[in-house]
């Protein structure tokens, strides 16, 4: 009996050692076919590709995104690129203080102009994502999310990141945007003309790099809060002096007229 | 079908799953076909890369290694190899520990679950169980 059991076991092993088991081969073939078929399907049913800027859309009128009181005494303009690391540093390190101490206090009106650089592959899509968030009143929320999350979608940091839209879609969801409307806006390139217009405005002002920040009549690149504040103070002093001068002139004129 | 053949078949299925996630991470797929869960959150997180490569790509390597070992150990001289059984058990044991850590990250840190990752963790667990049973079976036999 024991001998017969041992014999059976041995014959089972011999069967394994022999030609490949049919069931096994069939299972491998089925899994391979399903796998290759599934991957083929997924690759052939990809979503819209990374946005290619439509060359036929002409540049529109420049139109920045405003933060703060439009009639604040100091007007500040930033030409920024969402994929530029220096802009990311400015947005996440310097800008929070600028907002709290200078914009929220009514001293500065801050205008953001798009200046996506062509060497940054995912940047234009990011600018469209922000412009389309502005459509739903959330430009600055998307602006902050894009800069804070650069390492998640930037082609510079992750060369394999060829689909920033999957990340931007998540941001849109997190910010509570109507994602479908937002995505239609992005993929239809609704704001391409405006972004090109802002770029053209930057070129007109001889912007050479990003971020370029114009405070009053001073044009600078990435600055610390202290430098920013100093330039704002200078601009305030100049505008105060200009106001005083114009006040004196007008008072003198009135005096003269009265005499 | 022997346990090792089952391991080979399951490893091949796991390899395709890992290839799918790798293609997504490398940008060849725009969206994950993911009706539920938070695959994009998980795939976009900083834990989705290890030593500069997508975690899913390491997964492809793991599954292919399991497949090759198990398929080679299903026939011929290696069919009786306890060393190969131990190698399968050790490799899949490492896989269980690693996918357990990834699942912990999903639940505790990201608060997001990717169903593909959970499926992969399940496959790895089954592979480990089969490998452990296979190793135990071979341990009782004389070398």
XYZ file of C-alpha atoms in Angstrom:
402
model
C 0.000 0.000 0.000
C 2.774 2.345 1.047
C 4.698 1.328 -2.016
C 1.726 2.078 -4.230
C 1.310 5.605 -2.675
C 4.962 6.339 -3.246
C 4.588 5.137 -6.791
C 1.634 7.461 -7.386
C 3.549 10.426 -5.975
C 6.491 9.625 -8.197
C 4.298 9.352 -11.262
C 2.735 12.735 -10.427
C 6.201 14.259 -10.313
C 7.074 12.616 -13.603
C 3.960 14.182 -15.100
C 5.164 17.582 -13.900
C 8.622 16.918 -15.274
C 7.170 15.961 -18.657
C 5.744 18.252 -21.280
C 4.103 21.422 -20.006
C 0.728 20.851 -18.440
C -2.078 21.826 -20.843
C -4.078 23.618 -18.160
C -1.040 25.681 -17.248
C -0.293 26.656 -20.836
C -3.951 27.521 -21.411
C -4.040 29.676 -18.265
C -0.842 31.505 -19.273
C -2.181 32.123 -22.778
C -5.523 33.416 -21.435
C -3.842 35.769 -18.926
C -1.373 36.997 -21.566
C -4.149 37.654 -24.095
C -6.299 39.453 -21.525
C -3.317 41.477 -20.317
C -2.086 42.509 -23.753
C -5.651 43.187 -24.909
C -6.415 45.269 -21.830
C -3.237 47.330 -22.145
C -3.842 47.781 -25.869
C -7.371 48.990 -25.171
C -6.189 51.398 -22.474
C -3.489 52.819 -24.754
C -5.844 53.219 -27.697
C -8.559 54.892 -25.582
C -6.411 57.545 -24.009
C -7.982 60.841 -23.044
C -7.135 64.098 -24.733
C -3.404 64.532 -25.194
C -1.400 67.263 -23.499
C -2.642 70.563 -24.814
C -0.875 71.891 -27.866
C -1.237 75.639 -28.073
C -3.335 76.497 -31.075
C -1.123 78.715 -33.277
C -4.182 80.105 -35.052
C -5.500 81.816 -31.929
C -4.150 85.394 -31.992
C -2.980 87.168 -28.872
C -5.814 88.997 -27.169
C -5.767 92.068 -24.977
C -3.576 91.672 -21.897
C -5.607 91.120 -18.775
C -3.993 90.294 -15.462
C -5.614 88.666 -12.466
C -6.067 91.177 -9.655
C -5.631 90.626 -5.942
C -6.412 93.505 -3.612
C -8.051 96.877 -4.134
C -7.754 98.047 -7.732
C -7.188 101.656 -6.559
C -4.471 100.788 -4.016
C -1.632 103.379 -3.970
C 0.986 100.911 -5.258
C 0.353 98.837 -8.341
C 2.417 95.641 -8.605
C 2.565 93.403 -11.661
C 4.037 89.925 -11.741
C 4.847 88.115 -14.967
C 4.918 84.511 -13.858
C 5.217 81.007 -15.224
C 3.501 78.280 -13.217
C 6.225 75.744 -13.993
C 9.152 78.004 -13.145
C 10.761 76.983 -9.825
C 11.787 80.561 -8.967
C 8.151 81.660 -9.427
C 7.180 78.766 -7.164
C 9.584 80.011 -4.513
C 8.253 83.545 -4.814
C 4.641 82.338 -4.602
C 5.159 80.054 -1.626
C 7.799 81.944 0.369
C 7.513 85.679 -0.330
C 3.950 86.106 -1.478
C 2.166 85.004 1.725
C 3.785 87.925 3.609
C 3.070 90.285 0.719
C -0.579 89.316 0.857
C -0.943 89.644 4.622
C 1.040 92.824 5.119
C 0.657 94.758 1.897
C -2.299 93.542 -0.144
C -4.826 92.856 2.608
C -3.943 96.205 4.192
C -4.871 98.038 0.986
C -1.364 99.299 0.178
C -0.760 97.116 -2.881
C -2.856 95.980 -5.820
C -1.238 92.808 -7.182
C -1.746 91.837 -10.815
C -0.639 88.427 -12.104
C 0.120 88.181 -15.814
C 0.710 84.875 -17.561
C 4.160 84.408 -19.010
C 4.486 80.664 -19.722
C 7.937 79.887 -21.084
C 8.047 77.614 -24.106
C 10.731 75.368 -22.599
C 8.338 74.383 -19.807
C 6.232 71.700 -21.418
C 3.334 71.647 -18.957
C 3.227 75.344 -18.221
C 0.711 76.528 -20.816
C -1.765 73.889 -19.669
C -1.257 75.095 -16.092
C -2.009 78.673 -17.169
C -5.168 77.471 -18.902
C -6.084 75.553 -15.736
C -5.744 78.726 -13.658
C -7.565 80.951 -16.150
C -10.427 78.465 -16.258
C -10.514 78.357 -12.451
C -10.852 82.161 -12.619
C -14.029 81.570 -14.626
C -15.434 80.064 -11.438
C -13.920 82.745 -9.179
C -11.006 80.629 -7.986
C -7.967 81.887 -9.868
C -5.882 82.539 -6.764
C -6.821 79.229 -5.167
C -5.673 77.417 -8.324
C -2.604 79.692 -8.568
C -1.594 78.674 -5.035
C -2.324 74.990 -5.627
C -0.310 74.922 -8.853
C 2.730 76.549 -7.290
C 2.550 74.494 -4.092
C 2.222 71.291 -6.110
C 4.891 71.951 -8.749
C 6.731 68.766 -7.782
C 3.615 66.765 -8.654
C 3.174 67.977 -12.214
C 6.276 69.840 -13.355
C 8.046 68.339 -16.312
C 11.280 69.853 -14.967
C 11.041 67.896 -11.729
C 9.514 64.756 -13.185
C 10.408 64.301 -16.877
C 7.929 61.422 -17.018
C 5.070 63.771 -16.220
C 3.527 64.146 -19.641
C -0.035 64.382 -18.403
C -0.390 67.270 -15.957
C -4.157 67.266 -16.549
C -4.612 64.281 -14.245
C -3.041 66.336 -11.440
C -4.866 69.554 -12.383
C -8.173 67.672 -12.466
C -7.530 66.565 -8.904
C -6.759 70.159 -7.891
C -9.992 71.340 -9.537
C -11.875 68.693 -7.579
C -10.158 69.687 -4.327
C -10.963 73.357 -4.906
C -14.632 72.542 -5.391
C -14.780 73.624 -9.033
C -17.369 72.294 -11.426
C -14.787 69.926 -12.913
C -16.635 69.194 -16.148
C -17.109 72.870 -16.986
C -13.542 73.620 -15.969
C -12.161 70.793 -18.099
C -14.203 71.856 -21.134
C -12.797 75.346 -20.672
C -9.219 74.028 -20.521
C -9.453 71.603 -23.439
C -11.235 74.149 -25.643
C -8.384 76.580 -24.900
C -10.898 79.305 -24.062
C -8.214 81.534 -22.558
C -5.365 80.914 -24.995
C -5.835 84.366 -26.531
C -5.727 86.047 -23.115
C -2.613 84.123 -22.065
C -0.896 84.985 -25.346
C -1.950 88.605 -24.821
C -0.344 88.613 -21.371
C 2.813 87.077 -22.845
C 2.874 89.767 -25.536
C 2.496 92.428 -22.837
C 5.488 90.918 -21.052
C 7.548 91.002 -24.220
C 6.506 94.599 -24.802
C 7.850 95.381 -21.311
C 11.068 93.550 -22.124
C 10.481 90.731 -19.635
C 13.524 88.464 -19.899
C 12.854 85.948 -17.157
C 10.302 84.809 -14.630
C 9.214 85.886 -12.166
C 9.500 89.507 -13.256
C 7.897 91.840 -10.776
C 7.138 95.459 -11.511
C 6.658 97.589 -8.417
C 5.825 101.151 -9.300
C 8.480 102.010 -11.871
C 10.994 99.359 -10.751
C 11.295 96.067 -12.611
C 12.952 93.277 -10.610
C 13.188 89.496 -10.578
C 12.613 87.145 -7.655
C 12.816 89.272 -4.496
C 12.605 88.607 -0.771
C 9.835 90.170 1.283
C 12.186 92.826 2.676
C 13.311 93.883 -0.800
C 9.702 93.848 -1.976
C 8.640 96.031 0.976
C 11.480 98.458 0.355
C 10.424 98.876 -3.269
C 6.810 99.355 -2.205
C 7.909 102.017 0.311
C 9.882 103.781 -2.403
C 6.898 103.647 -4.736
C 4.666 104.981 -1.943
C 7.093 107.793 -1.239
C 7.227 108.685 -4.931
C 3.456 108.616 -5.264
C 3.096 110.623 -2.041
C 5.590 113.171 -3.353
C 3.845 113.264 -6.705
C 0.507 113.799 -4.972
C 1.964 116.525 -2.780
C 3.520 118.185 -5.841
C 0.289 118.021 -7.775
C -1.581 119.271 -4.673
C 0.823 122.212 -4.355
C 0.520 122.953 -8.078
C -3.238 122.815 -7.917
C -3.312 124.946 -4.746
C -0.920 127.422 -6.379
C -3.074 127.501 -9.470
C -6.192 128.179 -7.391
C -4.337 130.862 -5.410
C -3.172 132.458 -8.624
C -6.643 132.327 -10.017
C -8.032 133.914 -6.872
C -5.518 136.748 -6.929
C -2.145 22.477 -11.951
C 0.561 22.657 -9.273
C 0.987 25.480 -6.778
C 3.969 26.792 -8.699
C 1.971 26.912 -11.909
C -0.722 28.858 -10.062
C 1.990 31.203 -8.767
C 3.279 31.708 -12.318
C -0.208 32.447 -13.709
C -1.037 34.843 -10.876
C 2.355 36.574 -11.199
C 1.746 37.159 -14.903
C -1.634 38.737 -14.093
C 0.064 40.909 -11.466
C 2.726 41.945 -13.974
C 0.082 43.240 -16.388
C -1.580 45.185 -13.583
C 1.770 46.718 -12.610
C 2.535 47.531 -16.276
C -0.812 49.350 -16.495
C 0.015 51.460 -13.425
C 3.544 52.109 -14.725
C 2.209 53.318 -18.078
C -0.062 55.712 -16.201
C 2.766 56.997 -14.027
C 5.013 57.502 -17.064
C 2.298 59.524 -18.736
C 1.285 57.105 -21.483
C -2.267 56.915 -20.128
C -4.113 60.128 -19.381
C -6.478 58.758 -16.760
C -6.736 55.574 -14.763
C -9.949 53.723 -15.489
C -10.933 54.113 -11.877
C -14.627 54.519 -11.131
C -14.124 54.461 -7.391
C -11.297 55.230 -5.042
C -8.542 57.779 -5.350
C -6.032 56.266 -7.742
C -4.810 59.637 -8.999
C -4.132 60.874 -5.461
C -2.107 57.763 -4.720
C -0.306 57.781 -8.072
C 0.566 61.460 -7.785
C 1.852 61.200 -4.216
C 5.528 61.284 -3.303
C 5.295 57.662 -2.231
C 4.538 56.582 -5.789
C 8.280 56.638 -6.569
C 11.162 54.681 -5.106
C 14.813 55.375 -5.952
C 13.680 57.556 -8.830
C 11.491 54.923 -10.439
C 7.722 54.513 -10.184
C 6.791 51.997 -7.465
C 4.656 50.245 -10.071
C 7.775 49.673 -12.169
C 9.422 47.898 -9.227
C 6.196 45.904 -9.056
C 6.667 44.829 -12.691
C 10.144 43.587 -11.801
C 8.839 41.751 -8.741
C 6.026 39.990 -10.619
C 8.264 39.054 -13.546
C 10.867 37.596 -11.152
C 8.116 35.572 -9.441
C 6.803 34.452 -12.840
C 10.198 33.333 -14.123
C 11.058 31.477 -10.897
C 7.670 29.794 -10.628
C 7.489 28.866 -14.321
C 11.044 27.503 -14.290
C 10.236 25.605 -11.110
C 7.159 24.004 -12.627
C 9.041 21.610 -14.928
C 12.163 19.552 -15.163
C 14.890 19.307 -12.565
C 13.826 22.480 -10.704
C 10.345 21.080 -10.027
C 11.708 19.349 -6.927
C 13.981 22.175 -5.797
C 13.403 23.206 -2.166
C 15.832 26.106 -2.686
C 13.568 27.507 -5.389
C 10.560 27.038 -3.101
C 12.358 28.987 -0.384
C 13.323 31.712 -2.872
C 9.685 32.088 -3.954
C 8.534 32.249 -0.342
C 11.208 34.805 0.588
C 10.507 36.996 -2.460
C 6.752 36.928 -1.957
C 7.232 37.509 1.793
C 9.179 40.662 0.950
C 6.377 41.576 -1.469
C 3.767 41.202 1.285
C 5.782 43.411 3.649
C 6.299 46.069 0.981
C 2.701 46.129 -0.229
C 1.567 46.159 3.422
C 3.649 49.272 3.964
C 2.181 50.872 0.816
C -1.350 50.071 1.973
C -0.543 51.638 5.349
C 0.626 54.805 3.529
C -2.609 54.894 1.529
C -4.820 54.541 4.586
C -2.872 56.431 7.256
C -1.060 59.151 5.317
C -2.898 59.767 2.069
C -6.378 58.829 3.257
C -6.921 57.581 -0.277
C -7.305 54.078 -1.592
C -6.332 53.016 -5.091
C -8.221 49.874 -5.998
C -5.492 48.733 -8.363
C -2.974 48.938 -5.527
C -5.316 47.012 -3.226
C -5.792 44.372 -5.931
C -2.034 44.111 -6.318
C -1.602 43.765 -2.547
C -4.205 40.946 -2.615
C -2.356 39.162 -5.432
C 0.931 39.433 -3.525
C -0.713 37.999 -0.393
C -2.109 35.014 -2.333
C 1.314 34.505 -3.959
C 2.895 34.427 -0.516
C 0.352 31.912 0.816
C 0.894 29.633 -2.198
C 4.672 30.021 -1.956
C 4.664 29.285 1.778
C 2.580 26.141 1.215
C 4.912 25.113 -1.603
C 7.979 25.682 0.590
C 6.408 23.701 3.432
C 5.625 20.839 1.039
C 9.200 20.762 -0.209
C 10.663 21.095 3.293
C 9.067 17.752 4.277
C 10.703 16.017 1.299
C 14.311 14.829 1.296
C 16.554 16.976 -0.966
